Amino acid sequence: MKKALLAFTAASALVLAGCGANNSSSNSSDSSQQSSTQKQDTVVEYQKLGKSDKKLVKFDLSTNKDNDDTDYDVSMTIKNKTKKDISFDPAQFTLLVDGVQRATSDEDDKVTVKADQQITIDELFEDVTAETLNSDKLTVEYINSKNVVAKPDLSVATTDNSQTQTAVDNSATSTVDDSDDQEDRLVNSPEQAISMYQASYGLHTDPSSYQVSAVSGGYQVVNKYGKSAIVSYNGDITDENGVKSYADYANANG
């Protein structure tokens, strides 16, 4: 009888030990799963961050230019000073001038910036014009206007004026009117040169924003972005794209 009782007691102890082991294993598994879930939850989409965290995320932009191209590529470095990993969809970044979209990203792969680290997205925006980059109302948005992430100064040097003038002068040599008879001229002053320049491009810019100088056969007009054109005495306009005759743009505006 005692032997049977001892055997039953031993068997009961083994069963209880097994249950304890299973419970321990189950608790360990649950704890590991919970830890894994918490770790995944630390990756937050940028637009879902609070205001205080957004202030700790910095966006720096830089430009580079291919020598064979007249436009620029814009790269972005994102610095994450929060304690969270933050995810971004590069395709959601937009470059704007005075609220008007000028460039978007073609990047397809989403990126994650780990806490206290930074990444650079090369050529986030491609083929951006110098005119866009030189705007003083340049902004970068993420998804929408609620997330203006940068108001960068990306001013770039435009074509060397001396080189532009030489190129324009060379192409204009055979088209300008060198007549000394001012009665036959349509353009006799810097003011008239600006007026013709604006008419040819359909502009209404403040005349004081232009630089005008006398050259052989007419006047050179340079706008605030450094782009140059020759306004001939006969009203023809010559720039880097060729010659635009007075008759053509006068008739178009008429």
Short mmCIF file of C-alpha atoms in Angstrom, two decimals:
data_model
loop_
_atom_site.label_atom_id
_atom_site.label_comp_id
_atom_site.label_asym_id
_atom_site.label_seq_id
_atom_site.Cartn_x
_atom_site.Cartn_y
_atom_site.Cartn_z
CA MET A 1 0.00 0.00 0.00
CA LYS A 2 2.85 2.36 0.86
CA LYS A 3 4.62 1.47 -2.38
CA ALA A 4 1.49 2.26 -4.39
CA LEU A 5 1.08 5.59 -2.59
CA LEU A 6 4.72 6.51 -3.24
CA ALA A 7 4.36 5.65 -6.93
CA PHE A 8 1.23 7.80 -7.23
CA THR A 9 2.95 10.70 -5.49
CA ALA A 10 5.97 10.48 -7.82
CA ALA A 11 3.73 10.34 -10.88
CA SER A 12 1.80 13.41 -9.70
CA ALA A 13 5.07 15.31 -9.18
CA LEU A 14 6.19 14.54 -12.72
CA VAL A 15 2.87 15.74 -14.17
CA LEU A 16 3.06 18.99 -12.20
CA ALA A 17 6.66 19.51 -13.25
CA GLY A 18 5.65 19.03 -16.87
CA CYS A 19 2.85 21.55 -16.58
CA GLY A 20 5.23 24.03 -15.00
CA ALA A 21 7.70 23.58 -17.83
CA ASN A 22 4.97 24.07 -20.43
CA ASN A 23 3.73 27.20 -18.67
CA SER A 24 7.28 28.53 -18.49
CA SER A 25 7.82 27.83 -22.18
CA SER A 26 4.50 29.44 -23.06
CA ASN A 27 5.26 32.52 -20.94
CA SER A 28 8.70 32.80 -22.54
CA SER A 29 7.18 32.57 -26.01
CA ASP A 30 4.55 35.20 -25.19
CA SER A 31 7.21 37.49 -23.73
CA SER A 32 9.40 37.11 -26.84
CA GLN A 33 6.46 37.82 -29.14
CA GLN A 34 5.47 40.89 -27.10
CA SER A 35 9.06 42.16 -27.18
CA SER A 36 9.20 41.66 -30.94
CA THR A 37 5.90 43.51 -31.40
CA GLN A 38 7.10 46.41 -29.27
CA LYS A 39 10.30 46.61 -31.29
CA GLN A 40 8.34 46.78 -34.56
CA ASP A 41 6.09 49.46 -33.12
CA THR A 42 9.08 51.80 -32.66
CA VAL A 43 9.16 52.39 -36.45
CA VAL A 44 6.86 55.37 -37.01
CA GLU A 45 5.76 57.01 -40.25
CA TYR A 46 6.94 60.62 -40.28
CA GLN A 47 3.48 62.13 -40.75
CA LYS A 48 2.29 60.37 -37.58
CA LEU A 49 4.95 61.94 -35.34
CA GLY A 50 4.02 64.52 -32.74
CA LYS A 51 5.11 68.14 -33.14
CA SER A 52 7.93 67.79 -30.63
CA ASP A 53 9.41 64.81 -32.48
CA LYS A 54 9.07 66.48 -35.89
CA LYS A 55 11.19 69.35 -34.62
CA LEU A 56 13.99 66.85 -34.01
CA VAL A 57 14.03 65.67 -37.63
CA LYS A 58 16.14 67.86 -39.93
CA PHE A 59 16.15 67.92 -43.74
CA ASP A 60 19.22 69.24 -45.58
CA LEU A 61 19.22 69.60 -49.36
CA SER A 62 22.11 69.94 -51.79
CA THR A 63 22.46 70.27 -55.56
CA ASN A 64 24.75 68.77 -58.15
CA LYS A 65 25.00 69.30 -61.88
CA ASP A 66 26.10 67.05 -64.69
CA ASN A 67 28.47 68.91 -67.00
CA ASP A 68 26.45 67.65 -69.95
CA ASP A 69 23.16 68.97 -68.57
CA THR A 70 21.81 72.46 -67.99
CA ASP A 71 19.57 71.40 -65.09
CA TYR A 72 20.35 70.18 -61.56
CA ASP A 73 19.69 67.16 -59.35
CA VAL A 74 18.73 67.70 -55.71
CA SER A 75 19.70 65.26 -52.94
CA MET A 76 18.32 65.19 -49.40
CA THR A 77 19.92 64.21 -46.09
CA ILE A 78 17.48 63.33 -43.30
CA LYS A 79 18.83 63.60 -39.73
CA ASN A 80 16.79 61.81 -37.06
CA LYS A 81 17.47 63.12 -33.54
CA THR A 82 14.49 61.35 -31.97
CA LYS A 83 14.52 58.06 -30.05
CA LYS A 84 12.36 56.41 -32.70
CA ASP A 85 13.02 54.80 -36.07
CA ILE A 86 11.16 56.83 -38.70
CA SER A 87 9.98 55.66 -42.11
CA PHE A 88 9.59 57.75 -45.27
CA ASP A 89 8.20 57.21 -48.76
CA PRO A 90 10.50 59.33 -50.99
CA ALA A 91 7.84 59.50 -53.70
CA GLN A 92 5.80 61.68 -51.32
CA PHE A 93 8.33 64.54 -51.31
CA THR A 94 7.47 67.55 -53.51
CA LEU A 95 9.52 70.62 -54.47
CA LEU A 96 7.44 73.79 -54.84
CA VAL A 97 7.89 77.46 -55.68
CA ASP A 98 5.35 79.78 -54.05
CA GLY A 99 3.05 76.79 -53.53
CA VAL A 100 3.27 75.59 -57.14
CA GLN A 101 4.69 72.10 -57.72
CA ARG A 102 7.94 72.14 -59.69
CA ALA A 103 9.41 68.67 -59.05
CA THR A 104 8.47 65.30 -57.57
CA SER A 105 10.48 62.20 -56.80
CA ASP A 106 10.57 58.97 -58.80
CA GLU A 107 12.10 56.99 -55.93
CA ASP A 108 10.07 53.83 -55.29
CA ASP A 109 11.78 52.25 -52.28
CA LYS A 110 10.70 53.36 -48.82
CA VAL A 111 13.46 54.22 -46.35
CA THR A 112 13.83 54.09 -42.57
CA VAL A 113 16.04 56.47 -40.60
CA LYS A 114 17.06 54.88 -37.33
CA ALA A 115 17.10 56.83 -34.06
CA ASP A 116 20.06 59.23 -33.76
CA GLN A 117 21.20 58.45 -37.30
CA GLN A 118 20.91 59.97 -40.76
CA ILE A 119 20.59 58.88 -44.39
CA THR A 120 21.00 60.61 -47.75
CA ILE A 121 18.62 60.10 -50.67
CA ASP A 122 20.70 60.82 -53.75
CA GLU A 123 19.01 62.68 -56.61
CA LEU A 124 15.66 62.84 -54.87
CA PHE A 125 14.59 65.46 -57.44
CA GLU A 126 16.02 65.34 -60.94
CA ASP A 127 16.33 67.90 -63.76
CA VAL A 128 15.44 70.96 -61.69
CA THR A 129 16.03 74.29 -63.44
CA ALA A 130 18.29 77.01 -62.11
CA GLU A 131 15.32 79.38 -62.18
CA THR A 132 13.48 77.12 -59.73
CA LEU A 133 16.48 76.74 -57.43
CA ASN A 134 17.10 80.49 -57.35
CA SER A 135 13.59 81.26 -56.15
CA ASP A 136 13.31 82.81 -52.69
CA LYS A 137 9.96 81.01 -52.18
CA LEU A 138 11.25 77.46 -52.44
CA THR A 139 9.71 74.83 -50.14
CA VAL A 140 9.73 71.04 -49.76
CA GLU A 141 6.60 69.22 -48.59
CA TYR A 142 6.08 65.64 -47.46
CA ILE A 143 2.68 64.25 -48.51
CA ASN A 144 0.86 67.59 -48.15
CA SER A 145 1.10 71.21 -47.04
CA LYS A 146 0.73 70.15 -43.39
CA ASN A 147 4.27 68.80 -43.54
CA VAL A 148 6.54 71.53 -44.90
CA VAL A 149 9.88 69.94 -44.06
CA ALA A 150 12.28 72.52 -45.52
CA LYS A 151 12.55 76.03 -46.91
CA PRO A 152 16.01 75.69 -48.44
CA ASP A 153 18.29 78.21 -50.08
CA LEU A 154 19.55 76.31 -53.13
CA SER A 155 20.73 79.28 -55.17
CA VAL A 156 23.06 78.28 -57.99
CA ALA A 157 25.39 80.29 -60.16
CA THR A 158 23.98 80.92 -63.61
CA THR A 159 25.96 80.95 -66.82
CA ASP A 160 28.94 83.29 -66.74
CA ASN A 161 27.67 86.59 -68.14
CA SER A 162 30.86 87.26 -70.05
CA GLN A 163 30.65 83.86 -71.73
CA THR A 164 26.96 84.33 -72.44
CA GLN A 165 27.55 87.74 -73.94
CA THR A 166 30.33 86.42 -76.17
CA ALA A 167 28.19 83.55 -77.38
CA VAL A 168 25.23 85.80 -78.05
CA ASP A 169 27.36 88.43 -79.74
CA ASN A 170 28.90 85.84 -82.05
CA SER A 171 25.54 84.47 -83.10
CA ALA A 172 24.09 87.94 -83.47
CA THR A 173 26.81 89.33 -85.72
CA SER A 174 24.95 88.64 -88.95
CA THR A 175 21.52 89.66 -87.67
CA VAL A 176 21.99 93.00 -85.94
CA ASP A 177 21.41 96.29 -87.68
CA ASP A 178 24.49 98.49 -87.41
CA SER A 179 22.88 101.39 -89.22
CA ASP A 180 23.83 104.79 -87.83
CA ASP A 181 20.55 106.27 -88.97
CA GLN A 182 18.57 106.30 -85.74
CA GLU A 183 15.40 107.23 -87.58
CA ASP A 184 15.30 103.70 -88.99
CA ARG A 185 15.71 102.07 -85.58
CA LEU A 186 12.94 100.63 -83.45
CA VAL A 187 15.20 100.58 -80.39
CA ASN A 188 17.10 103.73 -79.47
CA SER A 189 17.46 103.48 -75.68
CA PRO A 190 17.92 100.99 -72.82
CA GLU A 191 14.29 101.55 -71.82
CA GLN A 192 13.10 100.59 -75.30
CA ALA A 193 15.39 97.54 -75.23
CA ILE A 194 13.77 96.33 -72.00
CA SER A 195 10.31 96.95 -73.45
CA MET A 196 11.15 94.89 -76.56
CA TYR A 197 12.70 92.15 -74.43
CA GLN A 198 9.57 91.88 -72.28
CA ALA A 199 7.29 91.92 -75.33
CA SER A 200 9.22 89.09 -76.98
CA TYR A 201 8.84 86.83 -73.92
CA GLY A 202 5.40 88.05 -72.82
CA LEU A 203 6.79 89.40 -69.52
CA HIS A 204 5.61 92.20 -67.22
CA THR A 205 8.57 92.25 -64.83
CA ASP A 206 9.69 95.43 -63.07
CA PRO A 207 12.09 97.13 -65.54
CA SER A 208 14.48 97.93 -62.69
CA SER A 209 15.24 94.20 -62.31
CA TYR A 210 17.14 94.17 -65.63
CA GLN A 211 20.69 95.17 -66.43
CA VAL A 212 21.18 96.83 -69.82
CA SER A 213 24.39 97.74 -71.63
CA ALA A 214 25.11 99.00 -75.13
CA VAL A 215 26.75 96.50 -77.48
CA SER A 216 27.51 96.45 -81.18
CA GLY A 217 24.22 96.58 -83.07
CA GLY A 218 21.93 97.12 -80.08
CA TYR A 219 21.67 96.44 -76.34
CA GLN A 220 22.39 93.49 -74.10
CA VAL A 221 19.63 92.79 -71.56
CA VAL A 222 20.34 90.52 -68.57
CA ASN A 223 17.50 89.38 -66.29
CA LYS A 224 17.76 88.75 -62.54
CA TYR A 225 18.61 85.09 -63.15
CA GLY A 226 21.64 86.00 -65.26
CA LYS A 227 20.10 85.03 -68.60
CA SER A 228 21.21 87.30 -71.40
CA ALA A 229 19.80 88.39 -74.76
CA ILE A 230 20.71 90.93 -77.42
CA VAL A 231 18.01 93.37 -78.48
CA SER A 232 18.97 94.66 -81.92
CA TYR A 233 18.20 98.16 -83.12
CA ASN A 234 15.66 96.61 -85.52
CA GLY A 235 13.82 94.88 -82.63
CA ASP A 236 15.10 91.35 -83.21
CA ILE A 237 15.94 89.34 -80.06
CA THR A 238 18.92 86.97 -80.03
CA ASP A 239 19.52 84.59 -77.12
CA GLU A 240 21.03 81.16 -76.54
CA ASN A 241 18.14 79.58 -78.45
CA GLY A 242 18.63 81.63 -81.62
CA VAL A 243 17.00 84.68 -83.19
CA LYS A 244 13.42 85.81 -82.66
CA SER A 245 12.46 88.42 -85.22
CA TYR A 246 10.52 91.52 -84.27
CA ALA A 247 7.87 90.70 -86.88
CA ASP A 248 7.20 87.31 -85.32
CA TYR A 249 6.62 88.38 -81.73
CA ALA A 250 5.01 91.71 -82.67
CA ASN A 251 2.40 89.88 -84.73
CA ALA A 252 1.90 87.29 -81.99
CA ASN A 253 1.29 89.97 -79.38
CA GLY A 254 -0.84 91.96 -81.74
#
